[in-house]
Coordinates of C-alpha atoms in Angstrom, one line a residue:
M1 CA 0.0 0.0 -0.2
S2 CA 1.2 3.4 -0.8
K3 CA 2.7 5.7 2.0
I4 CA 2.3 8.9 -0.2
E5 CA -0.1 11.3 1.1
E6 CA -2.4 12.6 -0.7
N7 CA -1.4 16.5 -2.2
S8 CA 1.6 15.8 -1.3
Y9 CA 3.4 16.2 -4.2
S10 CA 2.4 17.7 -7.9
E11 CA 2.2 15.6 -10.8
N12 CA 3.6 15.6 -14.0
K13 CA 0.2 16.2 -16.0
L14 CA 2.0 16.4 -18.9
I15 CA 3.0 13.1 -19.3
N16 CA -1.0 11.9 -20.2
D17 CA -0.4 13.3 -23.1
L18 CA 2.1 11.2 -24.4
D19 CA 1.9 7.5 -25.4
L20 CA 3.4 5.6 -23.3
N21 CA 3.7 1.9 -22.2
P22 CA 3.8 1.1 -18.5
I23 CA 6.6 1.2 -16.4
D24 CA 7.9 -1.8 -14.6
I25 CA 10.5 -1.1 -13.1
E26 CA 12.7 -1.9 -9.9
I27 CA 15.8 -0.5 -8.3
C28 CA 18.8 -1.9 -7.6
D29 CA 21.3 0.4 -5.3
V30 CA 25.1 -0.3 -5.6
T31 CA 26.1 2.2 -3.4
L32 CA 28.3 -0.3 -1.9
R33 CA 30.0 -1.5 -4.6
D34 CA 30.0 1.9 -7.4
G35 CA 29.6 4.4 -4.8
E36 CA 32.6 3.3 -2.7
Q37 CA 34.8 3.4 -6.1
T38 CA 34.5 7.0 -5.0
P39 CA 38.3 8.1 -4.8
G40 CA 39.0 8.4 -1.0
V41 CA 35.7 6.9 -0.1
V42 CA 35.9 3.7 2.1
F43 CA 32.9 2.3 4.2
T44 CA 33.5 -0.2 7.6
K45 CA 31.6 -3.4 7.2
E46 CA 29.1 -1.5 9.9
E47 CA 28.7 1.6 7.8
K48 CA 27.8 -0.8 4.8
M49 CA 25.5 -2.7 7.3
N50 CA 23.4 0.5 8.0
I51 CA 23.4 1.8 4.9
S52 CA 22.2 -1.6 3.7
N53 CA 19.5 -1.4 6.4
Q54 CA 18.4 1.7 5.5
I55 CA 18.1 1.5 2.0
D56 CA 16.0 -2.1 2.7
S57 CA 13.3 0.3 4.8
L58 CA 12.5 2.1 1.5
G59 CA 11.3 -1.0 -0.2
V60 CA 14.3 -1.0 -3.0
E61 CA 14.5 -4.4 -4.7
V62 CA 17.8 -5.1 -4.8
I63 CA 21.0 -4.2 -3.2
E64 CA 24.6 -4.6 -4.9
T65 CA 26.4 -5.7 -1.3
G66 CA 30.2 -5.3 -3.0
F67 CA 32.7 -7.2 -5.0
P68 CA 33.9 -10.3 -2.6
V69 CA 37.6 -10.9 -4.5
V70 CA 38.8 -7.5 -3.6
S71 CA 40.1 -8.5 -0.2
S72 CA 39.0 -11.0 2.4
D73 CA 37.4 -8.5 4.4
E74 CA 35.0 -7.4 1.3
K75 CA 34.1 -10.9 0.9
N76 CA 33.3 -11.3 5.0
T77 CA 30.8 -7.9 4.3
V78 CA 29.3 -9.1 1.8
K79 CA 28.3 -12.5 3.6
Q80 CA 27.4 -10.8 6.4
I81 CA 25.2 -8.2 4.6
S82 CA 23.6 -11.1 2.7
N83 CA 22.9 -12.9 6.1
M84 CA 21.0 -9.9 7.7
G85 CA 17.5 -10.7 6.6
L86 CA 16.7 -7.7 4.3
D87 CA 13.6 -8.0 2.2
A88 CA 16.1 -6.9 -0.9
R89 CA 18.1 -9.3 -2.9
T90 CA 21.3 -9.4 -2.2
C91 CA 24.1 -8.8 -5.5
C92 CA 27.5 -9.1 -5.9
L93 CA 30.1 -8.3 -8.8
S94 CA 31.7 -10.7 -10.7
R95 CA 34.0 -10.9 -13.4
A96 CA 33.8 -13.8 -15.9
L97 CA 35.8 -16.2 -14.0
T98 CA 34.5 -19.1 -12.0
S99 CA 36.3 -18.4 -9.3
D100 CA 35.1 -15.0 -9.3
V101 CA 31.5 -17.2 -8.8
D102 CA 32.4 -19.6 -6.1
S103 CA 33.4 -16.4 -4.0
A104 CA 29.0 -14.9 -4.8
L105 CA 28.3 -18.9 -3.9
D106 CA 30.6 -18.4 -0.5
C107 CA 28.4 -15.2 0.3
N108 CA 25.4 -16.5 -0.3
V109 CA 24.2 -13.6 -2.1
D110 CA 20.8 -14.0 -4.3
M111 CA 22.5 -12.6 -8.0
V112 CA 25.9 -12.6 -9.5
S113 CA 26.6 -9.5 -11.8
I114 CA 28.9 -10.9 -14.3
F115 CA 30.4 -7.9 -16.8
V116 CA 32.4 -7.8 -19.6
A117 CA 33.8 -4.9 -21.6
M118 CA 32.8 -5.5 -25.6
S119 CA 33.9 -2.2 -26.6
D120 CA 37.0 -1.6 -29.6
L121 CA 38.4 0.5 -26.2
H122 CA 38.1 -2.1 -23.9
L123 CA 38.7 -4.9 -25.7
I124 CA 42.1 -3.4 -27.4
H125 CA 43.5 -1.6 -24.3
K126 CA 42.1 -3.3 -21.4
Y127 CA 41.6 -7.4 -22.3
N128 CA 44.2 -7.6 -25.7
K129 CA 41.6 -9.8 -26.5
S130 CA 38.7 -10.3 -29.1
C131 CA 34.9 -10.2 -28.5
E132 CA 34.8 -13.5 -29.2
E133 CA 37.7 -14.9 -26.6
M134 CA 35.5 -12.6 -23.9
I135 CA 32.5 -13.9 -24.7
S136 CA 33.5 -17.3 -24.4
C137 CA 34.9 -17.1 -20.7
A138 CA 31.8 -14.8 -19.8
L139 CA 28.8 -17.8 -21.2
D140 CA 31.1 -20.4 -19.6
T141 CA 30.8 -18.5 -16.2
I142 CA 27.3 -17.7 -16.5
E143 CA 26.5 -21.4 -17.0
Y144 CA 28.5 -22.2 -13.6
A145 CA 27.0 -19.6 -11.9
K146 CA 23.1 -20.7 -13.1
D147 CA 24.1 -24.5 -12.6
H148 CA 25.1 -23.8 -8.7
G149 CA 21.6 -21.7 -8.9
L150 CA 22.3 -18.2 -8.8
E151 CA 20.3 -15.6 -10.3
V152 CA 22.4 -13.8 -12.9
R153 CA 23.0 -10.3 -15.1
F154 CA 25.0 -10.4 -17.6
A155 CA 26.2 -7.1 -17.8
A156 CA 28.4 -5.1 -20.7
E157 CA 30.5 -2.6 -19.6
D158 CA 31.0 0.3 -21.7
A159 CA 27.7 -1.0 -23.7
S160 CA 27.1 2.9 -25.1
R161 CA 29.9 2.7 -27.0
T162 CA 29.9 -0.9 -28.4
N163 CA 28.5 -1.7 -31.5
V164 CA 24.3 -2.2 -31.0
D165 CA 24.3 -5.2 -33.7
T166 CA 27.3 -6.9 -31.3
L167 CA 25.6 -6.0 -27.7
K168 CA 22.1 -7.7 -29.4
N169 CA 23.9 -11.1 -31.1
V170 CA 25.9 -11.4 -27.4
F171 CA 22.8 -10.9 -25.4
L172 CA 21.0 -13.7 -27.3
R173 CA 23.4 -15.8 -26.9
A174 CA 23.5 -15.1 -22.9
Q175 CA 20.0 -15.5 -22.9
D176 CA 20.3 -18.9 -24.3
Y177 CA 22.7 -19.9 -21.3
G178 CA 19.5 -18.4 -19.0
V179 CA 20.8 -15.0 -17.9
D180 CA 18.0 -13.2 -16.1
Y181 CA 18.9 -9.9 -17.0
V182 CA 21.2 -8.1 -19.2
S183 CA 22.7 -5.1 -18.1
L184 CA 24.0 -1.6 -20.1
A185 CA 26.4 0.6 -18.8
D186 CA 27.0 3.6 -19.7
T187 CA 30.5 3.6 -18.3
V188 CA 31.9 6.9 -19.2
G189 CA 28.4 9.0 -19.2
V190 CA 27.9 9.7 -23.0
L191 CA 24.3 9.0 -23.6
N192 CA 21.4 11.7 -23.5
P193 CA 17.9 10.6 -22.9
S194 CA 17.6 10.1 -26.6
T195 CA 19.9 7.9 -27.5
T196 CA 19.2 6.1 -24.1
Y197 CA 16.0 5.9 -25.4
H198 CA 17.0 4.2 -28.7
L199 CA 19.8 2.1 -27.2
V200 CA 17.2 0.2 -24.7
N201 CA 14.8 0.1 -27.4
E202 CA 17.0 -1.6 -29.5
I203 CA 17.9 -4.4 -27.0
N204 CA 14.3 -4.5 -25.9
K205 CA 13.1 -5.2 -29.8
S206 CA 15.8 -8.0 -30.1
V207 CA 15.8 -9.6 -26.5
D208 CA 13.0 -11.4 -24.0
T209 CA 15.3 -11.2 -20.8
P210 CA 14.3 -8.0 -18.7
I211 CA 17.5 -5.3 -19.1
C212 CA 19.2 -3.0 -16.6
I213 CA 20.5 0.3 -17.1
H214 CA 23.7 1.5 -15.2
C215 CA 24.3 5.6 -15.9
H216 CA 27.2 7.7 -15.0
N217 CA 26.8 11.3 -14.5
D218 CA 29.5 12.8 -16.4
L219 CA 27.2 14.9 -18.4
G220 CA 24.6 15.5 -15.3
M221 CA 22.1 13.5 -17.0
A222 CA 22.3 10.3 -15.2
T223 CA 18.8 10.6 -13.6
A224 CA 17.3 12.0 -16.9
N225 CA 18.5 8.7 -18.8
T226 CA 17.6 6.4 -16.3
L227 CA 14.1 7.6 -16.3
M228 CA 14.3 7.7 -20.2
A229 CA 15.6 4.6 -20.0
A230 CA 12.4 2.9 -18.0
E231 CA 10.5 4.6 -20.6
A232 CA 11.9 2.8 -23.4
G233 CA 11.7 -0.6 -21.1
A234 CA 14.2 -1.2 -18.8
K235 CA 13.1 -3.4 -15.9
Q236 CA 16.2 -2.6 -13.3
L237 CA 17.0 0.9 -12.7
H238 CA 20.6 1.6 -10.8
T239 CA 21.8 4.3 -8.4
T240 CA 23.8 5.3 -5.8
V241 CA 22.7 7.1 -2.3
N242 CA 23.4 11.1 -3.3
G243 CA 24.7 10.1 -6.5
I244 CA 28.1 8.9 -5.4
G245 CA 30.6 7.1 -7.0
E246 CA 33.7 7.4 -9.9
R247 CA 34.2 10.4 -11.4
A248 CA 31.2 12.4 -11.2
G249 CA 29.2 9.6 -10.2
N250 CA 26.3 7.2 -10.8
A251 CA 22.3 8.4 -11.0
P252 CA 21.2 9.5 -7.7
L253 CA 18.9 7.0 -5.6
E254 CA 16.9 10.3 -4.5
E255 CA 16.0 11.8 -7.5
V256 CA 15.5 8.5 -9.2
L257 CA 12.7 7.4 -6.9
M258 CA 11.4 11.2 -6.8
G259 CA 11.3 10.8 -10.2
L260 CA 9.3 7.7 -10.6
L261 CA 6.9 9.1 -8.2
V262 CA 6.1 12.2 -10.1
E263 CA 6.2 11.6 -13.5
Y264 CA 5.0 8.2 -13.4
D265 CA 3.0 7.9 -10.0
I266 CA 5.6 5.2 -8.7
D267 CA 4.8 5.2 -5.6
R268 CA 5.7 2.1 -3.3
Y269 CA 8.5 3.3 -1.6
D270 CA 8.8 5.0 1.3
T271 CA 10.5 7.9 0.2
T272 CA 10.4 9.6 3.5
G273 CA 14.0 8.1 4.8
L274 CA 15.5 9.7 1.8
T275 CA 17.1 12.9 3.6
D276 CA 18.2 10.6 6.4
L277 CA 19.7 7.9 4.5
S278 CA 21.4 11.0 2.7
R279 CA 22.8 12.2 5.9
M280 CA 24.2 8.9 6.8
V281 CA 25.8 7.9 3.5
E282 CA 27.2 11.9 3.6
Y283 CA 29.0 11.3 6.7
Y284 CA 30.1 7.6 6.2
A285 CA 31.3 8.8 2.7
N286 CA 32.6 12.7 3.8
I287 CA 31.2 14.2 0.9
T288 CA 28.8 16.7 1.1
P289 CA 26.1 17.3 -1.3
P290 CA 26.0 20.6 -3.0
V291 CA 23.3 22.6 -1.2
N292 CA 21.3 23.0 -4.2
K293 CA 21.5 19.4 -4.8
A294 CA 17.9 18.3 -5.8
I295 CA 15.8 16.2 -3.5
V296 CA 18.2 16.4 -0.4
G297 CA 20.5 19.4 -0.9
K298 CA 19.6 21.7 2.2
N299 CA 18.3 24.5 0.2
A300 CA 16.2 22.2 -1.7
F301 CA 13.2 23.5 0.5
T302 CA 14.4 26.9 1.5
H303 CA 13.0 30.1 0.7
E304 CA 14.1 33.7 0.6
S305 CA 11.8 35.6 -1.7
G306 CA 9.3 37.8 -0.5
I307 CA 6.8 36.8 -3.0
H308 CA 7.8 32.9 -3.1
V309 CA 7.6 32.6 1.2
M310 CA 4.2 34.8 0.9
A311 CA 2.9 32.3 -1.5
I312 CA 4.6 29.3 0.8
L313 CA 2.8 30.3 3.6
E314 CA -0.7 30.1 1.6
N315 CA -0.1 27.3 -0.1
P316 CA 3.1 25.5 -0.4
R317 CA 2.7 24.0 -3.5
T318 CA 3.2 27.1 -5.2
Y319 CA 6.7 27.1 -5.1
E320 CA 7.3 23.0 -3.7
L321 CA 6.8 20.7 -6.0
F322 CA 6.4 17.9 -3.1
N323 CA 6.5 18.6 0.6
P324 CA 9.1 18.0 2.2
E325 CA 8.1 15.8 4.8
L326 CA 7.6 13.6 2.0
V327 CA 11.4 13.0 1.5
G328 CA 11.9 13.4 5.4
G329 CA 13.1 17.3 5.2
K330 CA 12.1 20.4 6.7
R331 CA 10.9 23.7 4.8
N332 CA 13.1 26.8 5.7
L333 CA 11.8 30.2 5.2
I334 CA 14.7 32.5 5.3
V335 CA 14.6 36.1 6.1
G336 CA 17.3 38.1 3.9
K337 CA 17.6 41.3 2.0
H338 CA 14.5 40.1 -0.5
T339 CA 12.2 39.8 2.6
G340 CA 9.5 42.4 2.4
I341 CA 6.9 43.3 5.0
K342 CA 4.1 41.2 4.1
A343 CA 6.9 38.0 4.1
L344 CA 8.0 39.2 7.3
K345 CA 4.5 39.1 8.9
G346 CA 3.8 35.6 7.6
I347 CA 7.3 34.1 8.8
V348 CA 7.1 36.2 12.5
K349 CA 3.7 34.1 12.3
S350 CA 4.5 31.0 11.3
M351 CA 7.1 31.3 14.6
G352 CA 4.6 31.7 17.2
Y353 CA 4.7 35.7 17.2
S354 CA 2.4 38.7 16.7
L355 CA 4.1 42.4 16.0
E356 CA 2.3 45.5 14.9
H357 CA 3.2 47.1 11.6
D358 CA 5.7 49.6 13.6
E359 CA 7.3 46.9 14.9
L360 CA 7.5 44.8 11.7
C361 CA 8.9 48.0 10.2
E362 CA 11.7 47.8 13.3
L363 CA 12.0 44.5 12.5
K364 CA 13.0 44.8 8.9
E365 CA 15.2 47.5 9.4
K366 CA 17.7 45.0 11.9
V367 CA 17.0 42.4 9.7
K368 CA 18.6 44.7 6.9
N369 CA 21.3 46.0 9.1
C370 CA 22.3 42.8 10.1
T371 CA 25.8 41.4 9.4
D372 CA 24.2 37.8 9.1
I373 CA 21.7 38.7 6.1
K374 CA 24.3 37.9 3.8
H375 CA 23.7 33.9 4.4
G376 CA 20.5 34.5 5.8
I377 CA 19.2 34.9 9.6
S378 CA 18.8 32.1 11.5
R379 CA 15.8 31.1 13.9
D380 CA 17.1 32.1 16.5
K381 CA 18.5 35.2 15.6
M382 CA 15.0 36.4 14.4
E383 CA 13.7 35.6 17.9
E384 CA 16.2 37.3 19.7
M385 CA 15.4 40.4 17.5
I386 CA 11.8 39.8 18.0
K387 CA 11.9 39.6 21.8
D388 CA 14.3 42.5 21.7
I389 CA 11.7 44.6 20.0
K390 CA 9.0 43.4 22.4
T391 CA 11.2 44.1 25.5
H392 CA 12.7 47.7 24.7
G393 CA 9.5 48.7 22.1
I394 CA 10.7 51.0 19.1

């Protein structure tokens, strides 16, 4: 059952003018694996377990827990998370090697993501092998994993720079080996929404296996590309909390979930935990999102302009797409140089005070002359000013 309150957000009703197929998706969050590839970021086992619990509480269907062959500590952590009793299925990364699959089996994960690059660039400069050699290894590894009872996702690294016919042919062969998903990785973020739709649609026309999309944010389009992939028929959407990840990061979980809600009315996720999860990952990763970061940035629900504040006080939907409470956030009405008398009166009232017109004018003068005005005046400072006016008069 949906946990979304009625009228807590505005829908994009223009979507109804489009002839779209129903969106059928699930989320695979890769914060613990791809997110930890952010330069300088290392999560402890306890931190990864805490993050897993928080992601699971949102209703996310799959959590990619790590890459077990990296180290014995990584393997132990993946195993611990897999045995936590989460509602989400657990997944781990695997090269096209049966020994990697053995590590996954030891960790008791539900799914293994077997990856191989097929672009000429990677084949020449990373593998120094032919595409057929790499695919042969991948198919043998897929067969081994399926024979041992694992759900298998077959991922094409650098898919967005791989010949589309090559992808189709390889995915069809993998399908014959019983893979549960085929995955397209936009490894360097070269796609845009139009080309994402085209790529997913082309693969979707050729294979019956559910498609995954894994977008990087090098051009700032990871969220848009991920949602467009869903429109084109991608089943599994990959995300990271706060969009962390190597280079410019990945599609942010919070943006994708709220995009699914506003654009496509997918309301089965408990988005009220997004801000707490964001702050947790911010603390563990020691990476603070920009103040204007969508959904979870500190200014996401902050208003200073007098006209905006007056409208917000009348009806928050005027300048807020959704209630801050819907993502576990809080509204913040800032008093600054753009705040007029009417807006100031509304803010004072919202704080539980009442001032006469002359008192409001005096408060506005205090605000204008306050040394903190450049950064906005805090609620505590406002209360101090109001009490001073009430105590000492004008």
